[in-house]
Short mmCIF file of the C-alpha atoms (twelve columns), coordinates in Angstrom:
data_MODEL
# 
_entry.id   MODEL 
# 
loop_
_atom_site.group_PDB 
_atom_site.id 
_atom_site.type_symbol 
_atom_site.label_atom_id 
_atom_site.label_alt_id 
_atom_site.label_comp_id 
_atom_site.label_asym_id 
_atom_site.label_seq_id 
_atom_site.Cartn_x 
_atom_site.Cartn_y 
_atom_site.Cartn_z 
_atom_site.pdbx_PDB_model_num 
ATOM 1   C CA . MET A 1   61.064 8.620   1.851   1 
ATOM 2   C CA . SER A 2   61.408 4.919   1.304   1 
ATOM 3   C CA . HIS A 3   60.095 3.910   4.707   1 
ATOM 4   C CA . PRO A 4   56.709 4.988   6.066   1 
ATOM 5   C CA . TYR A 5   56.787 7.066   9.208   1 
ATOM 6   C CA . ASN A 6   56.675 4.954   12.317  1 
ATOM 7   C CA . SER A 7   55.796 6.715   15.553  1 
ATOM 8   C CA . ASN A 8   57.603 4.018   17.525  1 
ATOM 9   C CA . ASN A 9   60.843 5.582   16.360  1 
ATOM 10  C CA . ASN A 10  60.330 8.484   18.783  1 
ATOM 11  C CA . ASN A 11  62.114 6.430   21.444  1 
ATOM 12  C CA . ILE A 12  65.702 7.575   21.264  1 
ATOM 13  C CA . SER A 13  66.913 4.245   22.604  1 
ATOM 14  C CA . ASP A 14  65.709 2.478   19.433  1 
ATOM 15  C CA . GLN A 15  68.450 0.717   17.537  1 
ATOM 16  C CA . VAL A 16  69.582 1.891   14.099  1 
ATOM 17  C CA . SER A 17  70.309 -0.812  11.565  1 
ATOM 18  C CA . SER A 18  73.729 -1.105  9.944   1 
ATOM 19  C CA . GLU A 19  72.349 -0.553  6.422   1 
ATOM 20  C CA . HIS A 20  72.092 3.147   7.245   1 
ATOM 21  C CA . GLY A 21  75.777 3.542   7.937   1 
ATOM 22  C CA . THR A 22  75.723 3.636   11.711  1 
ATOM 23  C CA . HIS A 23  78.623 1.221   12.158  1 
ATOM 24  C CA . THR A 24  82.016 2.613   12.981  1 
ATOM 25  C CA . GLY A 25  85.188 0.879   11.967  1 
ATOM 26  C CA . GLY A 26  85.270 -2.646  13.283  1 
ATOM 27  C CA . ASN A 27  82.427 -2.093  15.705  1 
ATOM 28  C CA . SER A 28  79.705 -4.604  14.802  1 
ATOM 29  C CA . ASP A 29  77.113 -3.203  17.205  1 
ATOM 30  C CA . SER A 30  74.567 -0.723  15.839  1 
ATOM 31  C CA . LEU A 31  74.323 2.672   17.483  1 
ATOM 32  C CA . SER A 32  71.281 3.642   19.505  1 
ATOM 33  C CA . ASN A 33  69.681 6.998   18.786  1 
ATOM 34  C CA . ILE A 34  71.155 8.470   21.958  1 
ATOM 35  C CA . GLU A 35  74.624 7.285   20.861  1 
ATOM 36  C CA . VAL A 36  74.123 8.900   17.441  1 
ATOM 37  C CA . LEU A 37  73.302 12.212  19.134  1 
ATOM 38  C CA . LYS A 38  76.204 11.920  21.561  1 
ATOM 39  C CA . LYS A 39  78.717 11.206  18.769  1 
ATOM 40  C CA . PHE A 40  77.285 14.028  16.645  1 
ATOM 41  C CA . ASN A 41  77.504 16.524  19.505  1 
ATOM 42  C CA . ASN A 42  81.066 15.456  20.308  1 
ATOM 43  C CA . LEU A 43  82.045 15.855  16.646  1 
ATOM 44  C CA . ILE A 44  80.610 19.385  16.568  1 
ATOM 45  C CA . LEU A 45  82.486 20.398  19.715  1 
ATOM 46  C CA . SER A 46  85.771 18.840  18.573  1 
ATOM 47  C CA . PHE A 47  85.655 20.044  14.956  1 
ATOM 48  C CA . ASP A 48  88.423 22.539  14.154  1 
ATOM 49  C CA . HIS A 49  86.565 25.702  13.110  1 
ATOM 50  C CA . LYS A 50  89.185 28.291  14.065  1 
ATOM 51  C CA . CYS A 51  89.696 29.360  10.453  1 
ATOM 52  C CA . MET A 52  86.081 29.010  9.378   1 
ATOM 53  C CA . ASP A 53  84.021 32.064  8.412   1 
ATOM 54  C CA . LYS A 54  81.062 32.901  6.183   1 
ATOM 55  C CA . SER A 55  83.192 32.775  3.018   1 
ATOM 56  C CA . ASN A 56  84.451 29.217  3.502   1 
ATOM 57  C CA . PHE A 57  81.519 27.739  5.423   1 
ATOM 58  C CA . VAL A 58  80.452 25.295  2.671   1 
ATOM 59  C CA . PRO A 59  83.958 23.818  2.099   1 
ATOM 60  C CA . GLY A 60  84.392 23.550  5.862   1 
ATOM 61  C CA . MET A 61  81.092 21.699  6.180   1 
ATOM 62  C CA . LYS A 62  82.131 19.294  3.429   1 
ATOM 63  C CA . MET A 63  85.043 18.310  5.654   1 
ATOM 64  C CA . PHE A 64  82.632 18.024  8.567   1 
ATOM 65  C CA . ILE A 65  80.323 15.760  6.524   1 
ATOM 66  C CA . PHE A 66  83.282 13.572  5.555   1 
ATOM 67  C CA . GLN A 67  84.136 13.173  9.236   1 
ATOM 68  C CA . MET A 68  80.487 12.398  9.990   1 
ATOM 69  C CA . LYS A 69  80.532 9.526   7.520   1 
ATOM 70  C CA . CYS A 70  83.842 8.262   8.890   1 
ATOM 71  C CA . ASP A 71  82.297 8.255   12.374  1 
ATOM 72  C CA . GLY A 72  79.239 6.300   11.252  1 
ATOM 73  C CA . LEU A 73  76.897 9.291   11.338  1 
ATOM 74  C CA . GLY A 74  75.948 9.240   7.675   1 
ATOM 75  C CA . CYS A 75  72.537 7.974   8.785   1 
ATOM 76  C CA . LEU A 76  71.625 11.562  9.711   1 
ATOM 77  C CA . LEU A 77  71.891 12.546  6.038   1 
ATOM 78  C CA . GLU A 78  69.845 9.677   4.584   1 
ATOM 79  C CA . ASN A 79  66.535 10.323  2.809   1 
ATOM 80  C CA . ASP A 80  64.701 8.017   5.217   1 
ATOM 81  C CA . ALA A 81  66.445 9.317   8.339   1 
ATOM 82  C CA . GLU A 82  63.196 10.267  10.070  1 
ATOM 83  C CA . SER A 83  61.578 6.852   9.657   1 
ATOM 84  C CA . VAL A 84  64.737 5.176   10.995  1 
ATOM 85  C CA . LEU A 85  65.868 7.589   13.700  1 
ATOM 86  C CA . GLY A 86  62.611 9.325   14.576  1 
ATOM 87  C CA . PRO A 87  61.751 13.046  14.294  1 
ATOM 88  C CA . GLU A 88  62.920 13.934  17.815  1 
ATOM 89  C CA . THR A 89  66.437 12.652  17.087  1 
ATOM 90  C CA . LEU A 90  66.640 14.706  13.888  1 
ATOM 91  C CA . LYS A 91  65.270 17.779  15.621  1 
ATOM 92  C CA . MET A 92  67.892 17.544  18.365  1 
ATOM 93  C CA . ALA A 93  70.685 16.961  15.833  1 
ATOM 94  C CA . GLY A 94  69.564 20.060  13.930  1 
ATOM 95  C CA . GLU A 95  69.605 22.101  17.126  1 
ATOM 96  C CA . PHE A 96  73.113 20.837  17.949  1 
ATOM 97  C CA . PHE A 97  74.301 21.979  14.511  1 
ATOM 98  C CA . LEU A 98  73.181 25.542  15.209  1 
ATOM 99  C CA . TYR A 99  76.420 25.746  17.212  1 
ATOM 100 C CA . PHE A 100 77.906 26.824  13.838  1 
ATOM 101 C CA . LYS A 101 75.160 29.387  13.168  1 
ATOM 102 C CA . LYS A 102 77.458 32.416  13.412  1 
ATOM 103 C CA . TYR A 103 79.341 31.063  10.384  1 
ATOM 104 C CA . PHE A 104 76.220 30.713  8.198   1 
ATOM 105 C CA . PRO A 105 76.598 32.786  5.003   1 
ATOM 106 C CA . ASP A 106 74.163 35.662  4.507   1 
ATOM 107 C CA . GLY A 107 70.782 34.346  3.411   1 
ATOM 108 C CA . LEU A 108 71.362 30.962  4.991   1 
ATOM 109 C CA . ASN A 109 69.650 31.703  8.280   1 
ATOM 110 C CA . SER A 110 67.773 28.440  8.762   1 
ATOM 111 C CA . SER A 111 66.436 27.022  12.001  1 
ATOM 112 C CA . ASP A 112 66.824 23.528  10.531  1 
ATOM 113 C CA . GLY A 113 70.572 23.058  10.730  1 
ATOM 114 C CA . LEU A 114 70.454 19.431  9.648   1 
ATOM 115 C CA . GLN A 115 68.763 20.390  6.375   1 
ATOM 116 C CA . ILE A 116 71.698 22.688  5.621   1 
ATOM 117 C CA . LEU A 117 74.062 19.737  5.994   1 
ATOM 118 C CA . ILE A 118 71.823 17.581  3.802   1 
ATOM 119 C CA . ASP A 119 71.802 20.278  1.096   1 
ATOM 120 C CA . ILE A 120 75.587 20.667  1.234   1 
ATOM 121 C CA . ASN A 121 76.011 16.894  1.023   1 
ATOM 122 C CA . ALA A 122 73.699 16.846  -2.019  1 
ATOM 123 C CA . GLY A 123 75.824 19.510  -3.728  1 
ATOM 124 C CA . THR A 124 73.057 22.130  -3.692  1 
ATOM 125 C CA . TYR A 125 75.498 24.970  -3.032  1 
ATOM 126 C CA . ASP A 126 77.875 23.802  -5.756  1 
ATOM 127 C CA . LYS A 127 75.374 24.537  -8.498  1 
ATOM 128 C CA . THR A 128 74.780 27.697  -10.492 1 
ATOM 129 C CA . LYS A 129 71.980 30.034  -9.498  1 
ATOM 130 C CA . THR A 130 70.109 29.080  -12.692 1 
ATOM 131 C CA . SER A 131 70.170 25.370  -11.902 1 
ATOM 132 C CA . ILE A 132 69.187 25.991  -8.274  1 
ATOM 133 C CA . THR A 133 66.254 28.147  -9.382  1 
ATOM 134 C CA . ARG A 134 65.133 25.413  -11.766 1 
ATOM 135 C CA . GLU A 135 65.277 22.837  -8.987  1 
ATOM 136 C CA . ILE A 136 63.295 25.100  -6.655  1 
ATOM 137 C CA . PHE A 137 60.500 25.456  -9.220  1 
ATOM 138 C CA . GLN A 138 60.507 21.696  -9.785  1 
ATOM 139 C CA . GLU A 139 60.202 21.116  -6.049  1 
ATOM 140 C CA . TRP A 140 57.247 23.505  -5.856  1 
ATOM 141 C CA . SER A 141 55.518 21.794  -8.777  1 
ATOM 142 C CA . SER A 142 55.921 18.356  -7.154  1 
ATOM 143 C CA . LEU A 143 55.179 19.477  -3.590  1 
ATOM 144 C CA . TYR A 144 52.747 16.974  -2.099  1 
ATOM 145 C CA . TYR A 145 52.102 15.602  1.372   1 
ATOM 146 C CA . ASP A 146 51.558 11.827  1.291   1 
ATOM 147 C CA . GLY A 147 51.511 11.305  5.047   1 
ATOM 148 C CA . ASN A 148 54.622 9.110   5.097   1 
ATOM 149 C CA . VAL A 149 56.370 11.557  7.431   1 
ATOM 150 C CA . SER A 150 55.044 13.627  10.294  1 
ATOM 151 C CA . ALA A 151 53.295 16.887  9.488   1 
ATOM 152 C CA . ALA A 152 55.970 18.690  11.541  1 
ATOM 153 C CA . ASN A 153 58.717 17.277  9.343   1 
ATOM 154 C CA . TYR A 154 56.811 18.231  6.200   1 
ATOM 155 C CA . ILE A 155 56.353 21.785  7.480   1 
ATOM 156 C CA . THR A 156 60.110 22.005  8.108   1 
ATOM 157 C CA . ARG A 157 60.718 20.971  4.497   1 
ATOM 158 C CA . VAL A 158 58.246 23.597  3.267   1 
ATOM 159 C CA . LYS A 159 59.833 26.320  5.427   1 
ATOM 160 C CA . ASN A 160 63.218 25.507  3.933   1 
ATOM 161 C CA . LEU A 161 61.745 25.624  0.421   1 
ATOM 162 C CA . VAL A 162 60.179 29.033  1.102   1 
ATOM 163 C CA . ALA A 163 63.504 30.326  2.465   1 
ATOM 164 C CA . ARG A 164 65.422 29.086  -0.592  1 
ATOM 165 C CA . THR A 165 62.820 30.578  -2.941  1 
ATOM 166 C CA . LYS A 166 63.257 33.993  -1.320  1 
ATOM 167 C CA . LYS A 167 67.032 33.679  -1.111  1 
ATOM 168 C CA . TYR A 168 67.425 33.073  -4.846  1 
ATOM 169 C CA . HIS A 169 64.829 35.726  -5.768  1 
ATOM 170 C CA . CYS A 170 62.755 33.255  -7.748  1 
ATOM 171 C CA . GLU A 171 59.886 34.863  -9.657  1 
ATOM 172 C CA . MET A 172 57.238 33.335  -7.424  1 
ATOM 173 C CA . SER A 173 55.027 35.495  -5.244  1 
ATOM 174 C CA . GLU A 174 54.378 34.745  -1.601  1 
ATOM 175 C CA . TYR A 175 50.687 34.374  -2.396  1 
ATOM 176 C CA . LYS A 176 51.411 31.698  -4.992  1 
ATOM 177 C CA . MET A 177 53.670 29.863  -2.520  1 
ATOM 178 C CA . LYS A 178 50.919 29.928  0.107   1 
ATOM 179 C CA . ARG A 179 48.314 28.578  -2.319  1 
ATOM 180 C CA . ARG A 180 50.726 25.827  -3.367  1 
ATOM 181 C CA . ILE A 181 51.381 24.805  0.265   1 
ATOM 182 C CA . ILE A 182 47.670 24.607  1.006   1 
ATOM 183 C CA . ALA A 183 47.048 22.599  -2.171  1 
ATOM 184 C CA . SER A 184 49.886 20.200  -1.334  1 
ATOM 185 C CA . VAL A 185 48.104 18.914  1.786   1 
ATOM 186 C CA . ASN A 186 44.590 19.016  0.347   1 
ATOM 187 C CA . GLU A 187 44.230 15.258  -0.235  1 
ATOM 188 C CA . LEU A 188 45.031 14.292  3.363   1 
ATOM 189 C CA . TYR A 189 43.833 17.476  5.061   1 
ATOM 190 C CA . PRO A 190 40.987 18.931  2.943   1 
ATOM 191 C CA . ASP A 191 39.827 21.009  5.919   1 
ATOM 192 C CA . VAL A 192 42.950 23.186  5.919   1 
ATOM 193 C CA . GLN A 193 41.790 25.483  3.110   1 
ATOM 194 C CA . ASN A 194 38.270 25.752  4.548   1 
ATOM 195 C CA . ILE A 195 39.565 26.638  8.026   1 
ATOM 196 C CA . ILE A 196 41.955 29.302  6.748   1 
ATOM 197 C CA . SER A 197 39.258 30.763  4.494   1 
ATOM 198 C CA . HIS A 198 36.676 30.770  7.287   1 
ATOM 199 C CA . GLN A 199 39.027 32.402  9.793   1 
ATOM 200 C CA . ASN A 200 40.119 35.134  7.374   1 
ATOM 201 C CA . ASN A 201 36.911 36.247  5.635   1 
ATOM 202 C CA . GLY A 202 37.448 34.045  2.606   1 
ATOM 203 C CA . LYS A 203 41.068 35.071  2.101   1 
ATOM 204 C CA . LEU A 204 43.961 32.606  1.806   1 
ATOM 205 C CA . ASN A 205 46.737 35.216  1.709   1 
ATOM 206 C CA . VAL A 206 47.627 34.912  5.391   1 
ATOM 207 C CA . ASP A 207 50.966 34.636  7.179   1 
ATOM 208 C CA . PHE A 208 52.966 31.491  6.449   1 
ATOM 209 C CA . GLU A 209 52.984 30.714  10.170  1 
ATOM 210 C CA . LYS A 210 49.177 30.727  10.172  1 
ATOM 211 C CA . ILE A 211 49.136 28.088  7.437   1 
ATOM 212 C CA . TYR A 212 51.646 25.944  9.342   1 
ATOM 213 C CA . GLU A 213 49.581 26.333  12.514  1 
ATOM 214 C CA . VAL A 214 46.377 25.146  10.814  1 
ATOM 215 C CA . ILE A 215 48.132 22.177  9.175   1 
ATOM 216 C CA . THR A 216 49.557 21.169  12.561  1 
ATOM 217 C CA . THR A 217 46.172 21.493  14.286  1 
ATOM 218 C CA . VAL A 218 44.332 19.498  11.623  1 
ATOM 219 C CA . SER A 219 46.991 16.761  11.580  1 
ATOM 220 C CA . LYS A 220 46.848 16.372  15.361  1 
ATOM 221 C CA . GLU A 221 43.050 16.173  15.269  1 
ATOM 222 C CA . LYS A 222 43.218 13.517  12.558  1 
ATOM 223 C CA . GLU A 223 45.721 11.520  14.620  1 
ATOM 224 C CA . ARG A 224 43.488 11.827  17.695  1 
ATOM 225 C CA . LYS A 225 40.469 10.520  15.818  1 
ATOM 226 C CA . ALA A 226 42.483 7.621   14.408  1 
ATOM 227 C CA . ILE A 227 43.639 6.642   17.911  1 
ATOM 228 C CA . GLU A 228 40.083 6.881   19.259  1 
ATOM 229 C CA . SER A 229 38.756 4.769   16.398  1 
ATOM 230 C CA . ALA A 230 41.386 2.087   17.009  1 
ATOM 231 C CA . PHE A 231 40.605 2.128   20.728  1 
ATOM 232 C CA . PHE A 232 36.858 1.701   20.161  1 
ATOM 233 C CA . LYS A 233 37.481 -1.211  17.796  1 
ATOM 234 C CA . ILE A 234 39.627 -2.948  20.411  1 
ATOM 235 C CA . GLU A 235 37.075 -2.203  23.114  1 
ATOM 236 C CA . ALA A 236 34.259 -3.610  20.984  1 
ATOM 237 C CA . LYS A 237 36.142 -6.881  20.560  1 
ATOM 238 C CA . LEU A 238 36.673 -7.168  24.302  1 
ATOM 239 C CA . VAL A 239 33.017 -6.651  25.197  1 
ATOM 240 C CA . PRO A 240 31.200 -10.021 25.048  1 
ATOM 241 C CA . GLU A 241 28.147 -10.204 22.831  1 
ATOM 242 C CA . ILE A 242 24.839 -9.878  24.679  1 
ATOM 243 C CA . LYS A 243 22.696 -12.904 23.918  1 
# 
């Protein structure tokens, strides 16, 4: 993502700049995060889905995406949406989108509804199975956590990648996927592999959820230590030197 993650964006009253497409028509005022969610929810409830089913879900969602952009909600599909809108806003938007879950085609049973929209907008489902498989392998080979987004958001991305890998029957074993996930966070969270190995008698072939759980725990501990360190530095400056 082009913008580093900023925890201040968790406040859903933060303002979204116009460069991310949050202006509507002649309205010159930017939308707050709560307004983005309200407009998105209203669009979902008002969208005509009477004739939609599993067979025409993708074309129907293309119409939905077009309406999103017309309503100034294209910001939800941007690559840097999390750094601008905050993870809580994206999480809520994804949960709103699950209103359409009964129309999801077989194999597209994702808990991250917003990612489905992003993939449709990117043309992922317009490609041949061969090209999709190639892209999946490329994504695995470049999988790396740089810390510019929250660990939770990264885990969501990984879950979606695992689901797509299984859906398209890519020749990649679950064990290899697990090793790749662990390796992808090794630079920032080198303790993840050691913890998993220690807890499972030296084995790394554990449930995916176990890996996600350890990554989340380690990331929270790292954040806690960073906050404590910053606090102690501030406290040290406030304490007058003893002469």
